[in-house]
Structure formats: structure tokens, C-alpha cells
Coordinates of C-alpha atoms and ligand atoms in Angstrom, one line a residue:
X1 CA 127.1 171.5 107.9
X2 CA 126.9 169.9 104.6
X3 CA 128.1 170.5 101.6
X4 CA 127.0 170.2 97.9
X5 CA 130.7 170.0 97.1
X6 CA 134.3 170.0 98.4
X7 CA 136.7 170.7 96.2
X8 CA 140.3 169.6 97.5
X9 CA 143.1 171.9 96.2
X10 CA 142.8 175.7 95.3
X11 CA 144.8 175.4 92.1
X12 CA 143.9 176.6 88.7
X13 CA 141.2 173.9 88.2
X14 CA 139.4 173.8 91.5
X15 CA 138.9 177.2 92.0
X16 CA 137.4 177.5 87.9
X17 CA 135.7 174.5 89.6
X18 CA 134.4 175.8 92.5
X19 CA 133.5 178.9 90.3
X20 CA 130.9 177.2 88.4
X21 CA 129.5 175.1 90.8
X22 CA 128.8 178.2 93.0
X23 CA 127.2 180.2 89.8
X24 CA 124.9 177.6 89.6
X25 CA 124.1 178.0 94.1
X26 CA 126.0 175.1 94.9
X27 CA 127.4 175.3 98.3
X28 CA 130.8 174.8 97.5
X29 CA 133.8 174.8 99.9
X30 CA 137.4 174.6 98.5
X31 CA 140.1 173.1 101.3
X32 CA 143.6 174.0 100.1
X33 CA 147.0 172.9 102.5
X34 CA 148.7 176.1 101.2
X35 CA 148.6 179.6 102.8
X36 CA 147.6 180.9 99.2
X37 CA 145.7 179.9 96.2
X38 CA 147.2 178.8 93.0
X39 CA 149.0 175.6 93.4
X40 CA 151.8 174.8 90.9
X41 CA 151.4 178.1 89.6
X42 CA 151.4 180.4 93.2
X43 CA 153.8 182.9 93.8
X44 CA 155.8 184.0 97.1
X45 CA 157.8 186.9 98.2
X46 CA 161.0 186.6 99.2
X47 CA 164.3 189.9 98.9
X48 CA 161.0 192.1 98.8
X49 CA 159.8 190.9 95.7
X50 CA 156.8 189.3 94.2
X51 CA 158.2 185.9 92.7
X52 CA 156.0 183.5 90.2
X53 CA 156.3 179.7 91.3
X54 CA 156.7 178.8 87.6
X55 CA 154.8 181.1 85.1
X56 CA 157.1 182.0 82.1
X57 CA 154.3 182.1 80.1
X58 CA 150.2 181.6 79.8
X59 CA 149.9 179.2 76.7
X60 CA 146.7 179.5 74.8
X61 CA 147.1 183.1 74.0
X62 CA 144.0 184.4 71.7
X63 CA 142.9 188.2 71.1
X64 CA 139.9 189.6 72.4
X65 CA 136.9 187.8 70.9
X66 CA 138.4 184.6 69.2
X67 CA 135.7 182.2 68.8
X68 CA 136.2 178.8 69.9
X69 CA 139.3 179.3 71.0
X70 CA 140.1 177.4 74.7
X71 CA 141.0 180.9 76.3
X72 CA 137.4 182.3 75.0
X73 CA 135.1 179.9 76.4
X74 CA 136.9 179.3 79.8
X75 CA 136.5 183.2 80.4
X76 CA 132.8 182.8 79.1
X77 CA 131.9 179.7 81.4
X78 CA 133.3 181.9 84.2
X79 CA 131.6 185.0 83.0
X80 CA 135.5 186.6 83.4
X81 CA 135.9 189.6 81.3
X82 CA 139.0 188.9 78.7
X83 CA 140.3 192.8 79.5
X84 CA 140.4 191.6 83.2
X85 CA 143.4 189.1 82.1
X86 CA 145.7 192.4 81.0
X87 CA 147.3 190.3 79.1
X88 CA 150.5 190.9 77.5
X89 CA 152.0 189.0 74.5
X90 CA 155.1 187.7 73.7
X91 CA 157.8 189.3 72.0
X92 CA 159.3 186.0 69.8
X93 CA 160.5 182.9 71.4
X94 CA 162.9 180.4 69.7
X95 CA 164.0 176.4 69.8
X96 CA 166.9 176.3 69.8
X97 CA 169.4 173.3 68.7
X98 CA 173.4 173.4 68.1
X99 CA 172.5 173.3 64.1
X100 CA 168.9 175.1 64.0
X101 CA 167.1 177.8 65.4
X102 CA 163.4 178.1 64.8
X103 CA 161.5 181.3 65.8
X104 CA 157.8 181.4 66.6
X105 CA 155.6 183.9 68.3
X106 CA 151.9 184.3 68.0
X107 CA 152.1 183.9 64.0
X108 CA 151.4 180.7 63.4
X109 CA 152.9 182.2 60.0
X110 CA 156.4 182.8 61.4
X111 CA 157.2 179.0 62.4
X112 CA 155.6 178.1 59.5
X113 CA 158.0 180.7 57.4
X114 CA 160.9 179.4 59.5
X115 CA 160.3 175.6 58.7
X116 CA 160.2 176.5 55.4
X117 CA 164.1 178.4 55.5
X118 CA 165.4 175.9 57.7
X119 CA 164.1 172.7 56.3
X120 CA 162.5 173.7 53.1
X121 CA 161.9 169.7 51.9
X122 CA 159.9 169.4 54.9
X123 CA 157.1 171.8 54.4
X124 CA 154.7 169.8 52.8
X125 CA 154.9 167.7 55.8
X126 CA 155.0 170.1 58.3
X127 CA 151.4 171.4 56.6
X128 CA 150.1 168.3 56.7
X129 CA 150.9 167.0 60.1
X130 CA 149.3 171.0 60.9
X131 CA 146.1 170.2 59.3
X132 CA 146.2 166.5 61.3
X133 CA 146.9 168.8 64.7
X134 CA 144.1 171.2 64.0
X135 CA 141.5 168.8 63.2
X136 CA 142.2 166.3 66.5
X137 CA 139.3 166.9 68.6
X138 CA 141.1 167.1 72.4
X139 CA 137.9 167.6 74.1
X140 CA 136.9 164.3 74.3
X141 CA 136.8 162.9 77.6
X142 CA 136.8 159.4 76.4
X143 CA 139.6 159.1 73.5
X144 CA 142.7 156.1 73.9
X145 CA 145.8 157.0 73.6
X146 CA 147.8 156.9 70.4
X147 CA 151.7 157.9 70.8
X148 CA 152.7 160.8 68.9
X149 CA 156.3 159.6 67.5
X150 CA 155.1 157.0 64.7
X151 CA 152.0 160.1 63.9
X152 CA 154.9 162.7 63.4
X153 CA 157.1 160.3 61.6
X154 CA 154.8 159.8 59.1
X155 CA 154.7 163.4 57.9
X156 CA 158.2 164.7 58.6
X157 CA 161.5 162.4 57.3
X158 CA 164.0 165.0 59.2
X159 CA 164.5 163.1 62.5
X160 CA 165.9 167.3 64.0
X161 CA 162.7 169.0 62.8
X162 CA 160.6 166.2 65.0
X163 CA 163.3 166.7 68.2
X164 CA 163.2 170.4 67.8
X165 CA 158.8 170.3 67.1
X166 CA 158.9 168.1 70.5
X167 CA 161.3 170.4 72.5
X168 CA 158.8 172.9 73.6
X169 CA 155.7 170.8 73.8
X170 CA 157.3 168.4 76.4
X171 CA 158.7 170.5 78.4
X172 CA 155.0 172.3 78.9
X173 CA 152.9 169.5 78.7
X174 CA 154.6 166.2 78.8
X175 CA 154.2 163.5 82.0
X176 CA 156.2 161.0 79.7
X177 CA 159.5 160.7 78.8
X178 CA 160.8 161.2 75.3
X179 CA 156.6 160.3 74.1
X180 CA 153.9 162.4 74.1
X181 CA 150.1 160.9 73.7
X182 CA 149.2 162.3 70.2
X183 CA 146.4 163.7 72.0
X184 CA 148.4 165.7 74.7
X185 CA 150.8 167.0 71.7
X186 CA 147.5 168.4 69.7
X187 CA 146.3 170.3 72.8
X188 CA 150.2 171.2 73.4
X189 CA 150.8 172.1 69.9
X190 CA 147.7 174.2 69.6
X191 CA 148.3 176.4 73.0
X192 CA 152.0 176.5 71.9
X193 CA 152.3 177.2 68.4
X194 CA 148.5 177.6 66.8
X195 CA 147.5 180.3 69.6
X196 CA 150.5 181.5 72.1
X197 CA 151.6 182.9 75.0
X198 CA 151.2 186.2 77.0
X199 CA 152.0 186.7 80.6
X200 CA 149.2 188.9 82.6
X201 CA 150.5 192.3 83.6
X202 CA 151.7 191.7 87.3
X203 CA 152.2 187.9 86.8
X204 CA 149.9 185.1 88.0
X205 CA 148.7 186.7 91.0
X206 CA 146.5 189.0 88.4
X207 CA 144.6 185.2 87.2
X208 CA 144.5 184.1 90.8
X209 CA 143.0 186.9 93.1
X210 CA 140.6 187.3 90.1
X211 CA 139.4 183.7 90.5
X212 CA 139.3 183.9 94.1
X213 CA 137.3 187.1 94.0
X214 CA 135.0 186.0 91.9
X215 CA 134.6 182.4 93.7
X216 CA 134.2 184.6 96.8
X217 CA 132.0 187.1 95.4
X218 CA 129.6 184.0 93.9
X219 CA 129.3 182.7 97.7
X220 CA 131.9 180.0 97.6
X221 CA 133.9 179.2 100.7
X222 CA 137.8 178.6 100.7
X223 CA 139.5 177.7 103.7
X224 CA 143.5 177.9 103.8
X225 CA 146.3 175.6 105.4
X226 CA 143.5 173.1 105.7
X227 CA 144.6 169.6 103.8
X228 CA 142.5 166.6 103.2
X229 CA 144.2 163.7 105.4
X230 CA 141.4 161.8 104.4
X231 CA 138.1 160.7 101.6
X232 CA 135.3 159.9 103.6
X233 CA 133.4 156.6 101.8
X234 CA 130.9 154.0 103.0
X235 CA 129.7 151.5 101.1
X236 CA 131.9 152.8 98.0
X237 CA 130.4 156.6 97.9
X238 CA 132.2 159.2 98.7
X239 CA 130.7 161.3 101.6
X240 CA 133.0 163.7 103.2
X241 CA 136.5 164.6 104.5
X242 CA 138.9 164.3 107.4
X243 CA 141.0 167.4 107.7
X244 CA 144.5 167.3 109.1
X245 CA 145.0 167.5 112.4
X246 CA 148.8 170.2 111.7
X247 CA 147.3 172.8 109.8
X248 CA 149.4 174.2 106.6
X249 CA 152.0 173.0 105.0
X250 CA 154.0 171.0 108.1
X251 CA 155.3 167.5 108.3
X252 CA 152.4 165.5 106.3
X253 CA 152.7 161.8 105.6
X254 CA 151.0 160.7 102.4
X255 CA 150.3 157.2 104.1
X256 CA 147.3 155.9 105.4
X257 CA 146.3 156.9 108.6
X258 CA 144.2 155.7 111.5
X259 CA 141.0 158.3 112.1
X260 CA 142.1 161.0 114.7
X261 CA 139.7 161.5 117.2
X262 CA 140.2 165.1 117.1
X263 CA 140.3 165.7 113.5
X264 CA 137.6 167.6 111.6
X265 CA 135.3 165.9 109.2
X266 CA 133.1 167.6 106.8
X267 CA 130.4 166.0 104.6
X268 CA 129.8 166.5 101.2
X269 CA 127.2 165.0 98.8
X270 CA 130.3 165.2 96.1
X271 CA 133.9 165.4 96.1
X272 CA 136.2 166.8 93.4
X273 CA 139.8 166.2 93.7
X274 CA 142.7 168.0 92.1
X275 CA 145.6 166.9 94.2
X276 CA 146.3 164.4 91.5
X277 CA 145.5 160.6 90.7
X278 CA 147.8 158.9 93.5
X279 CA 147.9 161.4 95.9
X280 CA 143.8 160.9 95.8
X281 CA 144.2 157.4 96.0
X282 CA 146.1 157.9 98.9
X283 CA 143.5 160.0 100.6
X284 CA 141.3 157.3 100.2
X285 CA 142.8 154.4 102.7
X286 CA 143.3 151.9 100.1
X287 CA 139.8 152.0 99.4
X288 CA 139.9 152.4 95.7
X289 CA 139.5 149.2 93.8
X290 CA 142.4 150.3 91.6
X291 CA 145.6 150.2 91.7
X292 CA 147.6 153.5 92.5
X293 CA 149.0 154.9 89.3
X294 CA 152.2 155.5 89.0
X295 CA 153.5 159.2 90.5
X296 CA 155.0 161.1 87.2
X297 CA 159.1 160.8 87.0
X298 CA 159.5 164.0 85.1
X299 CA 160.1 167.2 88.0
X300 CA 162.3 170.7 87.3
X301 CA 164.1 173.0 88.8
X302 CA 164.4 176.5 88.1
X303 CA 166.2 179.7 89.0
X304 CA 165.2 183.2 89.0
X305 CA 168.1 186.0 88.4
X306 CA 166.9 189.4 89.1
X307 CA 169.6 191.7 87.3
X308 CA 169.7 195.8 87.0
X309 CA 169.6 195.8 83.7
X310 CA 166.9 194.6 80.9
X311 CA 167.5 191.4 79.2
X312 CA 167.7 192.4 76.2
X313 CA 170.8 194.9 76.8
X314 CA 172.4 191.6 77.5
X315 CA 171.3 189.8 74.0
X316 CA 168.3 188.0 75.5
X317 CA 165.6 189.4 73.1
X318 CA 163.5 186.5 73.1
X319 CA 160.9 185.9 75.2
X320 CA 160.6 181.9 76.1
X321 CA 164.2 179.9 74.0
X322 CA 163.4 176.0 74.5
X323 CA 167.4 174.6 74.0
X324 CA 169.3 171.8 73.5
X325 CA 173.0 171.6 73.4
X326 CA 172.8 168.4 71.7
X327 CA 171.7 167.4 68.4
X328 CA 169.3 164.6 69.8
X329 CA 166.7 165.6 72.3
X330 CA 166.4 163.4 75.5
X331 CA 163.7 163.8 77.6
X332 CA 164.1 161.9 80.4
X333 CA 164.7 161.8 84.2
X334 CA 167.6 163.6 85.5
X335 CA 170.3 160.9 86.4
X336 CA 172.2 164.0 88.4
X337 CA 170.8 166.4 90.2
X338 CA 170.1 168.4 87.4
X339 CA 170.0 167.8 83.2
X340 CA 171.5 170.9 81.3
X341 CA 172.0 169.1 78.3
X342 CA 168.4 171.6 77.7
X343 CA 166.1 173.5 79.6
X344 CA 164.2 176.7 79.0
X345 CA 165.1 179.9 79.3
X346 CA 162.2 183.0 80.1
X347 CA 163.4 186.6 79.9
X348 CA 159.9 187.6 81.9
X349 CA 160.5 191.2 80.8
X350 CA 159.9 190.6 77.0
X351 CA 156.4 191.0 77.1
X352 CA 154.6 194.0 76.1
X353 CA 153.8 195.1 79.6
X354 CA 152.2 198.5 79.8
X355 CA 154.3 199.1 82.2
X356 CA 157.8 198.2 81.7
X357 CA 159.0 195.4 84.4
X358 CA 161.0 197.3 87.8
X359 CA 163.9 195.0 86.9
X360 CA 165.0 192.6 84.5
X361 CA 164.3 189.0 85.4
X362 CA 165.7 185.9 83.8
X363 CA 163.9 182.4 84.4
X364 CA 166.0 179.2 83.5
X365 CA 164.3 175.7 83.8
X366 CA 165.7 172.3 84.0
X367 CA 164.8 168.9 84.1
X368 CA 165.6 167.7 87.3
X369 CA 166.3 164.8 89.8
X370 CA 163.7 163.9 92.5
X371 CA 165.5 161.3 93.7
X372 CA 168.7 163.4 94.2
X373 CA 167.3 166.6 96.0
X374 CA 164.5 164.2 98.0
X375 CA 168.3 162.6 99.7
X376 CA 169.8 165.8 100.3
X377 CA 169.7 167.3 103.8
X378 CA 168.9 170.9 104.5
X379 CA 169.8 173.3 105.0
X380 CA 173.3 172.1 104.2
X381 CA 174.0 170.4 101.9
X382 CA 170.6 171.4 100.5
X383 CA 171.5 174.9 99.7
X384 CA 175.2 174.4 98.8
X385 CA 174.2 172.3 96.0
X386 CA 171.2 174.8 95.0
X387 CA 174.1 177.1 94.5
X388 CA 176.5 174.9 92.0
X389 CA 173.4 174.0 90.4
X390 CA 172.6 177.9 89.5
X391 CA 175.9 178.4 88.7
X392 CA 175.6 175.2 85.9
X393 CA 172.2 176.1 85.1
X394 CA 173.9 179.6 84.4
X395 CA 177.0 178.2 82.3
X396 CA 174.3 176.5 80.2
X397 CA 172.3 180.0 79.8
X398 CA 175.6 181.2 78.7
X399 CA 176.4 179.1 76.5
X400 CA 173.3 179.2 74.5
X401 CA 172.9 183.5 74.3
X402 CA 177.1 183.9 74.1
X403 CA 176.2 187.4 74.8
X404 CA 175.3 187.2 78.5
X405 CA 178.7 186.4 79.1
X406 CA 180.7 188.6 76.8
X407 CA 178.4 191.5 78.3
X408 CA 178.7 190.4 81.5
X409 CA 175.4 189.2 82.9
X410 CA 176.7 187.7 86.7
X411 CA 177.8 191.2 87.0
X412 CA 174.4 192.3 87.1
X413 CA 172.4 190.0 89.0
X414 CA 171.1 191.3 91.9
X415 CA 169.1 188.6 93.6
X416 CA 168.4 185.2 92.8
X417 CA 166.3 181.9 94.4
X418 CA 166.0 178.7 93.0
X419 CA 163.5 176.1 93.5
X420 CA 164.2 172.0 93.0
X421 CA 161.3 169.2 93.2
X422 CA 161.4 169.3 97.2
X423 CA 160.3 173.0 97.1
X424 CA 157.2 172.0 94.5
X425 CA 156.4 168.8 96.6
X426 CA 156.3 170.7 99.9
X427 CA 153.6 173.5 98.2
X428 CA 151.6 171.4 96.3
X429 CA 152.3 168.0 97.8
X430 CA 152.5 166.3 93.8
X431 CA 154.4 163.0 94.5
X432 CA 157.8 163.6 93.4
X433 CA 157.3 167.2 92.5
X434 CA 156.4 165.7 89.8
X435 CA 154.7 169.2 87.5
X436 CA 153.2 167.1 85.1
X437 CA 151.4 164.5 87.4
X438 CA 150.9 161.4 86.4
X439 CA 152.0 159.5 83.2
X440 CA 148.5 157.5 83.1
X441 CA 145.7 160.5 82.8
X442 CA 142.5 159.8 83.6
X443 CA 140.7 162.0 81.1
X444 CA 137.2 160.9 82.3
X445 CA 137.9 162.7 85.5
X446 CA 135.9 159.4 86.8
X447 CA 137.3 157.1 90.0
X448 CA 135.9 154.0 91.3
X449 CA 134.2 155.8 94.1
X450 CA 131.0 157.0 93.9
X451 CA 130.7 160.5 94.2
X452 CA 134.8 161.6 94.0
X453 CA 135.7 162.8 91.0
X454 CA 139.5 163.8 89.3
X455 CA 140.2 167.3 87.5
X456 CA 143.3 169.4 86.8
X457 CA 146.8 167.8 86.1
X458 CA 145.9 164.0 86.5
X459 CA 142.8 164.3 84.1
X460 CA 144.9 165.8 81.1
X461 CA 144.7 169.4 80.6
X462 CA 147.9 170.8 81.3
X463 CA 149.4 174.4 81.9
X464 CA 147.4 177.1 83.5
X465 CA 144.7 177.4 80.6
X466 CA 143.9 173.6 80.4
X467 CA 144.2 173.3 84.0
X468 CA 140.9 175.8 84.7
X469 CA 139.1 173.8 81.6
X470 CA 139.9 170.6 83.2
X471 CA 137.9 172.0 85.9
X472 CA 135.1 173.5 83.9
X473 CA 134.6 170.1 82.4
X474 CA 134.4 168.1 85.2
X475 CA 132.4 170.3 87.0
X476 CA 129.5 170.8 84.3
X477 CA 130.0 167.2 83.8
X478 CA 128.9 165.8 86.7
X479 CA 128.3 168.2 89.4
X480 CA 126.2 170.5 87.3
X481 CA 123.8 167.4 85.4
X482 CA 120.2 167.7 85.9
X483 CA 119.9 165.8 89.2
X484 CA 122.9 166.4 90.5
Ligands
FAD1 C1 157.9 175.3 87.8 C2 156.6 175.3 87.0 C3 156.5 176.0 85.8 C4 155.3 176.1 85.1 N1 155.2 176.9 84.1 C5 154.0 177.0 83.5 C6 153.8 178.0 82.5 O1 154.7 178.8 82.1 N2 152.6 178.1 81.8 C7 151.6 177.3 82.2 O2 150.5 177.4 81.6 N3 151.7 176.3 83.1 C8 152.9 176.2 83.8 N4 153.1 175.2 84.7 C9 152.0 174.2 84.9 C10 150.8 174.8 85.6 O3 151.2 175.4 86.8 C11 149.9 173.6 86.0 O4 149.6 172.8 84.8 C12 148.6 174.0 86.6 O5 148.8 175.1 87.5 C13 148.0 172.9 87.3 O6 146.8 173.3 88.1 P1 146.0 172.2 88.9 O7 144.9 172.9 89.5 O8 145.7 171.0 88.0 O9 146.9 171.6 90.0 P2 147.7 172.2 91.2 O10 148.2 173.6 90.8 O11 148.7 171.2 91.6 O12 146.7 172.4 92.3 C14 146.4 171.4 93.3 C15 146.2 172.1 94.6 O13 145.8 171.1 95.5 C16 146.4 171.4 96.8 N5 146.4 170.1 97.6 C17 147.2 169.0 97.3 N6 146.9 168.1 98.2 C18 145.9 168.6 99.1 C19 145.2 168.1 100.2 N7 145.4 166.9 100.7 N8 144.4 169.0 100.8 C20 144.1 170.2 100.3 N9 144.8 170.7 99.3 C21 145.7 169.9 98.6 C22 147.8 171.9 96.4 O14 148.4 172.6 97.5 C23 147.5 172.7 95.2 O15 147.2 174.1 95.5 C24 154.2 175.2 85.5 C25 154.3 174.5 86.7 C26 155.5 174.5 87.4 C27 155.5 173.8 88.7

């Protein structure tokens, strides 16, 4: 049976994808390796709990009827209702550096306020390089990249205010180290600090079973634990898929293959894929004209403390602090297995849920080493070193709040996982676990193949928001054109 499209990955951005295209009576079929939907931004259960993969926050926070804001017209194109998000906002979050702290929450007032107190010569600048931020247009699909650095230094002479502005951009948005394409810091800065975050009551699950429902509802067809093995193409057009032959999330090798006999091929006049830019390339036997791009170098790993006690009891009244123990900012690979020179910490409960959280929950991130955890055996060392990790990554959580330890936060921890790059490359299969994808975007969502086409991570729109417009745009770019 053929397809109109197949859309490879059930993240964020293939199933906003495969919503449109199924509005408009495509016949759409979505093939994702997992058991659920969501991708980099899933959840599991685990101590009988719900746990988020990775969601401290949904960036791009606007209230109800914003105009133009990203939020508002994603939730138009899918014809989502905004009150359907529940969405919560943030209490306050901070950057945090040994010499200067600088609040923001979803007043773009209050950082502005706080850059004034803490560097009050810089102001001017800091307007300026606002007003240059707000008037970047980000939606193009064909800009080049500028890098951000030289933009920033040109308004701002405090080299701290730049490291502590960067702080929280890269760590939600940025593929490259210690850079950031000037457009990629516009769309950063904007969800981060112009619009905000919010979390939706009961976590991501809320976002993804309303997607899937409404995908569902519109006719669309999504099939779990089946992966792409393999792009279909003759005569350099894209024509359909080769499944693979172990179902779920088993033992898959990323190399070429020789066509199983037994595997199952579907056809498809289109294909949009969201695996990412190599991983694609992979898919499609060396048959792309161009080179692979390079797999990103940046990965994280995080742990989750459940506690019986709220946060805040123990001092952690922010909602999101981005840190750094260091007066210079360097964001870069993890030479060991883990980098807590910074990191980010999420106190999940300092929302304004309705309802308050069962527990209190405390999220620390850190840039991490794929080439470390990728050597380690499991389970042992595996999980040994998971553990000294926690304990460092809760020693540096210490160190910033002082008050978890003088009140005695280990004491109250009841549970606690913690994920590293293997855990994200074995459920979403990025190269490297790499969260950020590629360094090299290819923002046209264009490949050399006739008929395959890129969204989500490796096109450029980043986080949870960006990742659903990447696939709004690619999708009434090319699959929904007169003719198409
Ligand atoms: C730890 C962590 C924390 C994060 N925190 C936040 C946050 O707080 N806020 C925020 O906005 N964003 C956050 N993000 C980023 C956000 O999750 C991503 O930007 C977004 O989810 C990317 O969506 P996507 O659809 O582009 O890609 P993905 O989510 O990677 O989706 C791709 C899908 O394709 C599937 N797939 C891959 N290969 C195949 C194949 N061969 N066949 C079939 N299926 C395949 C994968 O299983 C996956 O489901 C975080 C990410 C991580 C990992």
C-alpha cells in the first residue's frame, strides 16, 4: 500500500508533521523505533513514577492569544487549543556565576532590571543588542550563518555579561561549542528570555498524547518499534522504506546493510526524515551525493532526585539556575566523563501547577562525555560510575544553593535515575547522543535526493517548540505545495 508520506521518527517534529499533512488527507504513516512517541523529549516509568526524558522547561512560553508569537501559530497550524497545553509558568529562574547572579522569568523587564543593577554601564548595550535580537528574522529557511561572538561584542564591552547571556542559550539550543550561529542565538534568546518557559501540567506526556490523538483522530497511521534500516531511491528519488528486520529498540547497526530478503518495504511518493542529518545519510546506503555531516560533539547527562520534601524548603526557589563555578564559561566536550564546572539545575515543582507536584523533584544537567560512557561496560562498570557521577553532579548542586546541604537535601531523596549519552543514543538513536544534532544545520530541510526531505533537530529549530515548527515548515513547504 502506498503512501503520500512516511515520516521517519515520532518526535516533536514528525508527529506536528504528520499532523498537517493528514489535515490536508494525506495518507501519512509515521515509523518510529521507540515503544512511545516523543523522541528526545519521551518519558518512562521507572520506581512507579512517571519520569520526563529531559523537559525542565517548554521555552517559548506566551499567554493565551499572543499574536505572532512561535507558540501561537504552531497551535493554530495544528488547530490545538492553547487551554489544551495547561500550561504552567515559571516561578523565576537565574544565571548564575561565582561574581553575578542574574534573575529572569517571563518579564522580559526583570533581566532587563537585573542587567541594569549588576552591570549598569552596560545597559545601553544590552538594549541595543535587544532590539538587534528582536528584529533578526529566524524564519528564513535560506539565511548563512553569521557567528554570534563578534555580533555580541560589539554591543556589550563586559566579557561576564556575554558568558553569563550565552550560559542559558547554549545549553538549550547550542550544537557548537563555545559559538552559537547569530541566527540560532536570536531564536534561543527569544524563547529564553523575550517569551519563557512553562512546563504543561503532568509534564510532556500532556504535549505528546495530544499530538498523537489528534494525528490519530485526523487519520494518520503510526506504527511503533518499527525503525527505518533503509531510504528506498532509484534513479536519485526517494521512493520508499526498508523496515528493520529486530523490531524496537534492539542491537541496530547504523552501517550500511545489504537488503534482507525478509525485511518490509513500504513505498512512499515522499519521505520526511527527522532522525537527523547523518543518521539519514546513513539510511540511505551512501547514496547521497554529499558528504555525511559531522554527528554533533556536545551530549548531557542528567539526574533526577525525587526527595519528600518541596524544593524550596531546601532553598531551591528558582525554577531553571543555568551555573557556572568559574568566572569564564567553557562550553565544550566533556574531557571526563562528566563537566561540573556548570550545568543546569530544574526544581520541576516551581511551576504554578494547579495541582501541587506528589513530591518534590530536582533535575541537574551536565555536559557530558560520549566517548567515556560509549567505552564503559554495563552493567558494571556502567552503573558504578552513574553513581560517583550523581554524587559529583550533587556536590556541584551543593555548592551552588549552599542551602541543600546545610538543610540536608541527601537526607531526603527518595529515588533517583540518571541518564548519560548511551541512554539518549539507545532511545532516539542521535549519533553520539548527541541532543543538539548536528553542528552543520541544514535549514532548507532539502537533501540531494529527490523526494527525502530533513526536519526537526538537524534543520535548526531547537527545543520542543521549534522542534514541532521545524516540522510545520517543512511539511507546508514541500509536502503541502500545489502539486504535491
Ligand atoms: C536531556 C534533554 C533535555 C532537554 N530539555 C529540553 C527542555 O527542557 N525544553 C525543550 O524545549 N527542549 C528540550 N530538549 C530538546 C528537545 O527534546 C528536542 O529539541 C526536540 O524534542 C527534538 O525533536 P525532534 O522531533 O527534532 O527529534 P527527536 O526527538 O530526536 O525525534 C526523532 C525520532 O526519530 C526516531 N528515530 C530515529 N531513527 C529512526 C529510525 N531509523 N526509524 C524510525 N524512527 C527513528 C527516534 O526514536 C525519535 O523518536 C531536551 C533534550 C534532551 C535529550
Amino acid at each position: 500500500m502506498a503512501y503520500d508520506a512516511i515520516i521517519i521518527g515520532a518526535g516533536m517534529s514528525g508527529l506536528a508533521a504528520g499532523i498537517r499533512l493528514a489535515m490536508y488527507d494525506k495518507k501519512v504513516l509515521i515509523l518510529e523505533r521507540h515503544y512511545v512517541a516523543g523522541g528526545l523529549n519521551s518519558y518512562y516509568h521507572k520506581f512507579k513514577r512517571p519520569f520526563d526524558v529531559g523537559l525542565h522547561a517548554m521555552t517559548n512560553f506566551v499567554p493565551k492569544g499572543t499574536k505572532r508569537a512561535p507558540l501561537t501559530k504552531l497551535l493554530r497550524q495544528l488547530r490545538i487549543p492553547y487551554d489544551s497545553l495547561q500550561l504552567c509558568e515559571q516561578h523565576g529562574s537565574q544565571i548564575h556565576f561565582p561574581s553575578a547572579q542574574l534573575d529572569f522569568d517571563n518579564d522580559t523587564e526583570t533581566l532587563r532590571a537585573e542587567v541594569r543593577r549588576a552591570f549598569p554601564d552596560q545597559i545601553d548595550g544590552f538594549d541595543a543588542l535587544t532590539k538587534r535580537v528582536l528584529a533578526y528574522d529566524d524564519t528564513s529557511l535560506d539565511t548563512q550563518p553569521i557567528p554570534s561572538r563578534v555580533i555580541l561584542e560589539e554591543h556589550l564591552s563586559n566579557p561576564l555579561l556575554i558568558e553569563m547571556l550565552f550560559c542559558p542559550l547554549m545549553y538549550y539550543g547550542s550544537p557548537n561549542e563555545n559559538e552559537m550561529e547569530f541566527g540560532q542565538f536570536c531564536i534561543m534568546w527569544k524563547s529564553v528570555f523575550s517569551e519563557g518557559f512553562a512546563r504543561p501540567e503532568g509534564g510532556v506526556r500532556t504535549i505528546i498524547d495530544l499530538l498523537v490523538k489528534k494525528f490519530k483522530e485526523l487519520g494518520g497511521e503510526l506504527r511503533y518499534s518499527q525503525g527505518v534500516a533503509k531510504i528506498l531511491t532509484k534513479e536519485g528519488k526517494a521512493w520508499g522504506v526498508e523496515l528493520e528486520c529486530e523490531r524496537g529498540l534492539t542491537k541496530i547497526s547504523t552501517k550500511p546493510r545489504p537488503r534482507s530478503e525478509h525485511a518490509e518495504v513500504i513505498e512512499a511518493a515522499q519521505i520526511l526524515s527527522t532522525a537527523g542529518v547523518p543518521e539519514t545519510w546513513a539510511m540511505t546506503d551512501g547514496l547521497s551525493t554529499e558528504e555525511p555531516k559531522e554527528a554533533g560533539a556536545l551530549t548531557f547527562m542528567e539526574s533526577i532526585a525525587c526527595l519528600d520534601i518541596e524544593p524550596r524548603e531546601l532553598g531551591a526557589d528558582k525554577t531553571i539556575v543555568f551555573f557556572n563555578r568559574q568566572e569564564t564559561f567553557d562550553y565544550v566536550r566533556a574531557e571526563d566523563y562528566a563537566d561540573l564546572r556548570s550545568g543546569v539545575i530544574c526544581a520541576t515543582n516551581n511551576y504554578d501547577h494547579a495541582t501541587p507536584l506528589p513530591e518534590g523533584v530536582l533535575r541537574v544537567t551536565s555536559i557530558a562525555s560520549w566517548d567515556k560512557w560509549s567505552a564503559v561496560a554495563k552493567p558494571e562498570p556502567y552503573g558504578e560510575l552513574k553513581e560517583k557521577w550523581y554524587q559529583g553532579q550533587l556536590d556541584a548542586m551543593e555548592a551552588v544553593i549552599p542551602t541543600l546541604r546545610e538543610r540536608g537535601m541527601r537526607d531526603h531523596i527518595t529515588v533517583h535515575d540518571v541518564f548519560t549519552p548511551t541512554t539518549i543514543f539507545h532511545f532516539t538513536r542521535h549519533q553520539r547522543g548527541a541532543i543538539y544534532g548536528a553542528p552543520e544545520k541544514l535549514k532548507s530541510g532539502i537533501t540531494p535526493i529527490a523526494g527525502l526531505f530533513i526536519a526537526g533537530t538537524d534543520q535548526g529549530f531547537l527545543g520542543i517548540v521549534g522542534a514541532m515548527l521545524s516540522g510545520i515548515s517543512i511539511a507546508n513547504a514541500y509536502f503541502l505545495r500545489a502539486g504535491a
